[in-house]
PDB file of N, CA and C in Angstrom:
ATOM      1  N   MET A  80      -4.758  21.447  13.268  1.00 68.00           N
ATOM      2  CA  MET A  80      -3.827  21.346  12.162  1.00 68.00           C
ATOM      3  C   MET A  80      -4.580  20.822  10.940  1.00 68.00           C
ATOM      4  N   PRO A  81      -4.340  21.396   9.765  1.00 75.00           N
ATOM      5  CA  PRO A  81      -5.000  20.922   8.545  1.00 75.00           C
ATOM      6  C   PRO A  81      -4.617  19.480   8.224  1.00 75.00           C
ATOM      7  N   ARG A  82      -5.517  18.806   7.601  1.00 75.00           N
ATOM      8  CA  ARG A  82      -5.301  17.406   7.239  1.00 75.00           C
ATOM      9  C   ARG A  82      -5.162  17.298   5.731  1.00 75.00           C
ATOM     10  N   LEU A  83      -4.179  16.553   5.282  1.00 77.00           N
ATOM     11  CA  LEU A  83      -3.990  16.281   3.864  1.00 77.00           C
ATOM     12  C   LEU A  83      -4.238  14.802   3.653  1.00 77.00           C
ATOM     13  N   SER A  84      -5.145  14.493   2.764  1.00 78.00           N
ATOM     14  CA  SER A  84      -5.447  13.098   2.454  1.00 78.00           C
ATOM     15  C   SER A  84      -4.991  12.816   1.032  1.00 78.00           C
ATOM     16  N   VAL A  85      -4.265  11.730   0.858  1.00 76.00           N
ATOM     17  CA  VAL A  85      -3.744  11.372  -0.457  1.00 76.00           C
ATOM     18  C   VAL A  85      -4.151   9.944  -0.778  1.00 76.00           C
ATOM     19  N   ASP A  86      -4.748   9.760  -1.928  1.00 76.00           N
ATOM     20  CA  ASP A  86      -5.052   8.418  -2.425  1.00 76.00           C
ATOM     21  C   ASP A  86      -4.001   8.080  -3.465  1.00 76.00           C
ATOM     22  N   ILE A  87      -3.492   6.858  -3.406  1.00 72.00           N
ATOM     23  CA  ILE A  87      -2.461   6.444  -4.360  1.00 72.00           C
ATOM     24  C   ILE A  87      -3.054   5.422  -5.313  1.00 72.00           C
ATOM     25  N   ASP A  88      -2.993   5.731  -6.592  1.00 76.00           N
ATOM     26  CA  ASP A  88      -3.363   4.773  -7.636  1.00 76.00           C
ATOM     27  C   ASP A  88      -2.068   4.350  -8.292  1.00 76.00           C
ATOM     28  N   HIS A  89      -1.848   3.060  -8.376  1.00 73.00           N
ATOM     29  CA  HIS A  89      -0.639   2.631  -9.063  1.00 73.00           C
ATOM     30  C   HIS A  89      -0.954   1.433  -9.940  1.00 73.00           C
ATOM     31  N   THR A  90      -0.134   1.258 -10.954  1.00 79.00           N
ATOM     32  CA  THR A  90      -0.296   0.150 -11.889  1.00 79.00           C
ATOM     33  C   THR A  90       0.816  -0.844 -11.641  1.00 79.00           C
ATOM     34  N   TYR A  91       0.449  -2.099 -11.486  1.00 78.00           N
ATOM     35  CA  TYR A  91       1.429  -3.153 -11.241  1.00 78.00           C
ATOM     36  C   TYR A  91       1.802  -3.822 -12.554  1.00 78.00           C
ATOM     37  N   LEU A  92       3.096  -3.893 -12.804  1.00 80.00           N
ATOM     38  CA  LEU A  92       3.609  -4.608 -13.968  1.00 80.00           C
ATOM     39  C   LEU A  92       4.612  -5.637 -13.473  1.00 80.00           C
ATOM     40  N   PRO A  93       4.738  -6.761 -14.004  1.00 81.00           N
ATOM     41  CA  PRO A  93       4.109  -7.282 -15.206  1.00 81.00           C
ATOM     42  C   PRO A  93       2.686  -7.741 -14.921  1.00 81.00           C
ATOM     43  N   VAL A  94       1.906  -7.793 -15.974  1.00 85.00           N
ATOM     44  CA  VAL A  94       0.525  -8.242 -15.850  1.00 85.00           C
ATOM     45  C   VAL A  94       0.525  -9.768 -15.802  1.00 85.00           C
ATOM     46  N   VAL A  95       0.076 -10.285 -14.691  1.00 88.00           N
ATOM     47  CA  VAL A  95      -0.043 -11.735 -14.503  1.00 88.00           C
ATOM     48  C   VAL A  95      -1.413 -11.996 -13.895  1.00 88.00           C
ATOM     49  N   PRO A  96      -1.842 -13.253 -13.820  1.00 89.00           N
ATOM     50  CA  PRO A  96      -3.144 -13.529 -13.225  1.00 89.00           C
ATOM     51  C   PRO A  96      -3.261 -12.924 -11.812  1.00 89.00           C
ATOM     52  N   ARG A  97      -4.457 -12.491 -11.473  1.00 83.00           N
ATOM     53  CA  ARG A  97      -4.715 -11.806 -10.203  1.00 83.00           C
ATOM     54  C   ARG A  97      -4.108 -12.506  -8.983  1.00 83.00           C
ATOM     55  N   PRO A  98      -4.303 -13.805  -8.805  1.00 83.00           N
ATOM     56  CA  PRO A  98      -3.744 -14.442  -7.601  1.00 83.00           C
ATOM     57  C   PRO A  98      -2.226 -14.282  -7.484  1.00 83.00           C
ATOM     58  N   LYS A  99      -1.524 -14.286  -8.615  1.00 86.00           N
ATOM     59  CA  LYS A  99      -0.065 -14.130  -8.587  1.00 86.00           C
ATOM     60  C   LYS A  99       0.342 -12.674  -8.384  1.00 86.00           C
ATOM     61  N   SER A 100      -0.528 -11.744  -8.677  1.00 85.00           N
ATOM     62  CA  SER A 100      -0.224 -10.318  -8.536  1.00 85.00           C
ATOM     63  C   SER A 100      -0.401  -9.815  -7.109  1.00 85.00           C
ATOM     64  N   LEU A 101      -1.295 -10.409  -6.346  1.00 84.00           N
ATOM     65  CA  LEU A 101      -1.687  -9.838  -5.060  1.00 84.00           C
ATOM     66  C   LEU A 101      -0.559  -9.725  -4.040  1.00 84.00           C
ATOM     67  N   ALA A 102       0.237 -10.767  -3.876  1.00 84.00           N
ATOM     68  CA  ALA A 102       1.315 -10.708  -2.880  1.00 84.00           C
ATOM     69  C   ALA A 102       2.340  -9.625  -3.225  1.00 84.00           C
ATOM     70  N   PRO A 103       2.825  -9.536  -4.473  1.00 86.00           N
ATOM     71  CA  PRO A 103       3.775  -8.464  -4.792  1.00 86.00           C
ATOM     72  C   PRO A 103       3.167  -7.057  -4.668  1.00 86.00           C
ATOM     73  N   ILE A 104       1.896  -6.911  -4.985  1.00 84.00           N
ATOM     74  CA  ILE A 104       1.237  -5.607  -4.836  1.00 84.00           C
ATOM     75  C   ILE A 104       1.182  -5.230  -3.359  1.00 84.00           C
ATOM     76  N   ASP A 105       0.798  -6.177  -2.512  1.00 85.00           N
ATOM     77  CA  ASP A 105       0.732  -5.941  -1.073  1.00 85.00           C
ATOM     78  C   ASP A 105       2.109  -5.546  -0.540  1.00 85.00           C
ATOM     79  N   ALA A 106       3.143  -6.252  -0.976  1.00 89.00           N
ATOM     80  CA  ALA A 106       4.508  -5.945  -0.536  1.00 89.00           C
ATOM     81  C   ALA A 106       4.929  -4.550  -0.997  1.00 89.00           C
ATOM     82  N   ALA A 107       4.568  -4.176  -2.218  1.00 87.00           N
ATOM     83  CA  ALA A 107       4.910  -2.846  -2.735  1.00 87.00           C
ATOM     84  C   ALA A 107       4.226  -1.750  -1.921  1.00 87.00           C
ATOM     85  N   MET A 108       2.978  -1.964  -1.560  1.00 86.00           N
ATOM     86  CA  MET A 108       2.264  -0.976  -0.752  1.00 86.00           C
ATOM     87  C   MET A 108       2.917  -0.840   0.622  1.00 86.00           C
ATOM     88  N   GLU A 109       3.345  -1.959   1.199  1.00 90.00           N
ATOM     89  CA  GLU A 109       4.027  -1.908   2.492  1.00 90.00           C
ATOM     90  C   GLU A 109       5.355  -1.156   2.381  1.00 90.00           C
ATOM     91  N   ARG A 110       6.085  -1.354   1.270  1.00 94.00           N
ATOM     92  CA  ARG A 110       7.346  -0.625   1.069  1.00 94.00           C
ATOM     93  C   ARG A 110       7.090   0.876   0.928  1.00 94.00           C
ATOM     94  N   MET A 111       6.025   1.247   0.219  1.00 89.00           N
ATOM     95  CA  MET A 111       5.700   2.670   0.083  1.00 89.00           C
ATOM     96  C   MET A 111       5.380   3.284   1.440  1.00 89.00           C
ATOM     97  N   ALA A 112       4.594   2.580   2.244  1.00 91.00           N
ATOM     98  CA  ALA A 112       4.252   3.086   3.575  1.00 91.00           C
ATOM     99  C   ALA A 112       5.510   3.255   4.419  1.00 91.00           C
ATOM    100  N   ALA A 113       6.422   2.285   4.357  1.00 94.00           N
ATOM    101  CA  ALA A 113       7.669   2.366   5.126  1.00 94.00           C
ATOM    102  C   ALA A 113       8.523   3.543   4.658  1.00 94.00           C
ATOM    103  N   ALA A 114       8.588   3.765   3.353  1.00 96.00           N
ATOM    104  CA  ALA A 114       9.378   4.878   2.817  1.00 96.00           C
ATOM    105  C   ALA A 114       8.804   6.222   3.254  1.00 96.00           C
ATOM    106  N   ILE A 115       7.490   6.328   3.279  1.00 92.00           N
ATOM    107  CA  ILE A 115       6.850   7.571   3.729  1.00 92.00           C
ATOM    108  C   ILE A 115       7.160   7.799   5.200  1.00 92.00           C
ATOM    109  N   ARG A 116       7.005   6.754   6.004  1.00 93.00           N
ATOM    110  CA  ARG A 116       7.282   6.887   7.440  1.00 93.00           C
ATOM    111  C   ARG A 116       8.739   7.281   7.693  1.00 93.00           C
ATOM    112  N   LYS A 117       9.660   6.722   6.918  1.00 96.00           N
ATOM    113  CA  LYS A 117      11.084   7.027   7.090  1.00 96.00           C
ATOM    114  C   LYS A 117      11.410   8.443   6.611  1.00 96.00           C
ATOM    115  N   GLY A 118      10.893   8.813   5.454  1.00 96.00           N
ATOM    116  CA  GLY A 118      11.200  10.119   4.878  1.00 96.00           C
ATOM    117  C   GLY A 118      10.477  11.275   5.530  1.00 96.00           C
ATOM    118  N   LEU A 119       9.315  11.002   6.084  1.00 94.00           N
ATOM    119  CA  LEU A 119       8.506  12.040   6.731  1.00 94.00           C
ATOM    120  C   LEU A 119       8.092  11.543   8.114  1.00 94.00           C
ATOM    121  N   PRO A 120       8.993  11.578   9.079  1.00 93.00           N
ATOM    122  CA  PRO A 120       8.711  11.001  10.397  1.00 93.00           C
ATOM    123  C   PRO A 120       7.445  11.539  11.070  1.00 93.00           C
ATOM    124  N   ALA A 121       7.053  12.762  10.756  1.00 92.00           N
ATOM    125  CA  ALA A 121       5.851  13.328  11.370  1.00 92.00           C
ATOM    126  C   ALA A 121       4.574  12.885  10.666  1.00 92.00           C
ATOM    127  N   ALA A 122       4.720  12.220   9.517  1.00 88.00           N
ATOM    128  CA  ALA A 122       3.544  11.781   8.752  1.00 88.00           C
ATOM    129  C   ALA A 122       2.895  10.580   9.427  1.00 88.00           C
ATOM    130  N   ARG A 123       1.612  10.473   9.230  1.00 87.00           N
ATOM    131  CA  ARG A 123       0.881   9.303   9.717  1.00 87.00           C
ATOM    132  C   ARG A 123       0.338   8.574   8.497  1.00 87.00           C
ATOM    133  N   VAL A 124       0.684   7.316   8.365  1.00 87.00           N
ATOM    134  CA  VAL A 124       0.216   6.493   7.254  1.00 87.00           C
ATOM    135  C   VAL A 124      -0.883   5.589   7.789  1.00 87.00           C
ATOM    136  N   THR A 125      -2.054   5.662   7.178  1.00 83.00           N
ATOM    137  CA  THR A 125      -3.174   4.821   7.579  1.00 83.00           C
ATOM    138  C   THR A 125      -3.408   3.792   6.495  1.00 83.00           C
ATOM    139  N   GLU A 126      -3.242   2.532   6.854  1.00 80.00           N
ATOM    140  CA  GLU A 126      -3.463   1.456   5.895  1.00 80.00           C
ATOM    141  C   GLU A 126      -4.899   0.964   6.048  1.00 80.00           C
ATOM    142  N   VAL A 127      -5.659   1.028   4.970  1.00 78.00           N
ATOM    143  CA  VAL A 127      -7.052   0.591   4.981  1.00 78.00           C
ATOM    144  C   VAL A 127      -7.141  -0.719   4.224  1.00 78.00           C
ATOM    145  N   VAL A 128      -7.681  -1.729   4.883  1.00 75.00           N
ATOM    146  CA  VAL A 128      -7.787  -3.054   4.285  1.00 75.00           C
ATOM    147  C   VAL A 128      -9.263  -3.353   4.060  1.00 75.00           C
ATOM    148  N   SER A 129      -9.639  -3.628   2.825  1.00 71.00           N
ATOM    149  CA  SER A 129     -11.032  -3.918   2.501  1.00 71.00           C
ATOM    150  C   SER A 129     -11.457  -5.260   3.069  1.00 71.00           C
ATOM    151  N   ALA A 130     -12.660  -5.331   3.553  1.00 67.00           N
ATOM    152  CA  ALA A 130     -13.272  -6.566   4.049  1.00 67.00           C
ATOM    153  C   ALA A 130     -12.423  -7.248   5.118  1.00 67.00           C
ATOM    154  N   GLY A 131     -11.598  -6.481   5.825  1.00 50.00           N
ATOM    155  CA  GLY A 131     -10.813  -7.038   6.919  1.00 50.00           C
ATOM    156  C   GLY A 131      -9.710  -7.988   6.506  1.00 50.00           C
ATOM    157  N   GLU A 132      -9.323  -7.982   5.249  1.00 56.00           N
ATOM    158  CA  GLU A 132      -8.282  -8.893   4.782  1.00 56.00           C
ATOM    159  C   GLU A 132      -7.228  -8.132   4.005  1.00 56.00           C
ATOM    160  N   ARG A 133      -6.005  -8.625   4.073  1.00 57.00           N
ATOM    161  CA  ARG A 133      -4.937  -8.069   3.249  1.00 57.00           C
ATOM    162  C   ARG A 133      -5.132  -8.583   1.836  1.00 57.00           C
ATOM    163  N   LEU A 134      -4.423  -7.974   0.880  1.00 54.00           N
ATOM    164  CA  LEU A 134      -4.535  -8.417  -0.506  1.00 54.00           C
ATOM    165  C   LEU A 134      -4.045  -9.838  -0.694  1.00 54.00           C
ATOM    166  N   SER A 135      -3.001 -10.212   0.041  1.00 51.00           N
ATOM    167  CA  SER A 135      -2.421 -11.537  -0.150  1.00 51.00           C
ATOM    168  C   SER A 135      -2.699 -12.408   1.059  1.00 51.00           C
ATOM    169  N   SER A 136      -2.534 -13.691   0.876  1.00 49.00           N
ATOM    170  CA  SER A 136      -2.773 -14.621   1.973  1.00 49.00           C
ATOM    171  C   SER A 136      -1.502 -14.907   2.752  1.00 49.00           C
ATOM    172  N   SER A 137      -0.376 -14.280   2.367  1.00 45.00           N
ATOM    173  CA  SER A 137       0.892 -14.541   3.057  1.00 45.00           C
ATOM    174  C   SER A 137       0.979 -13.782   4.364  1.00 45.00           C
TER     175      SER A 137
END
């Protein structure tokens, strides 16, 4: 079966210092993954975490 790979670039607003932005960005990415899984049950969402850590410490 053919594979489709999609990279998502998104801009987070409001602009606040990086440490305050990370947790909401991480939560938004998790919501997007959940929406994809719900809307496209046959889709596989692969979450890639850089350096073995999530964006936020929560």
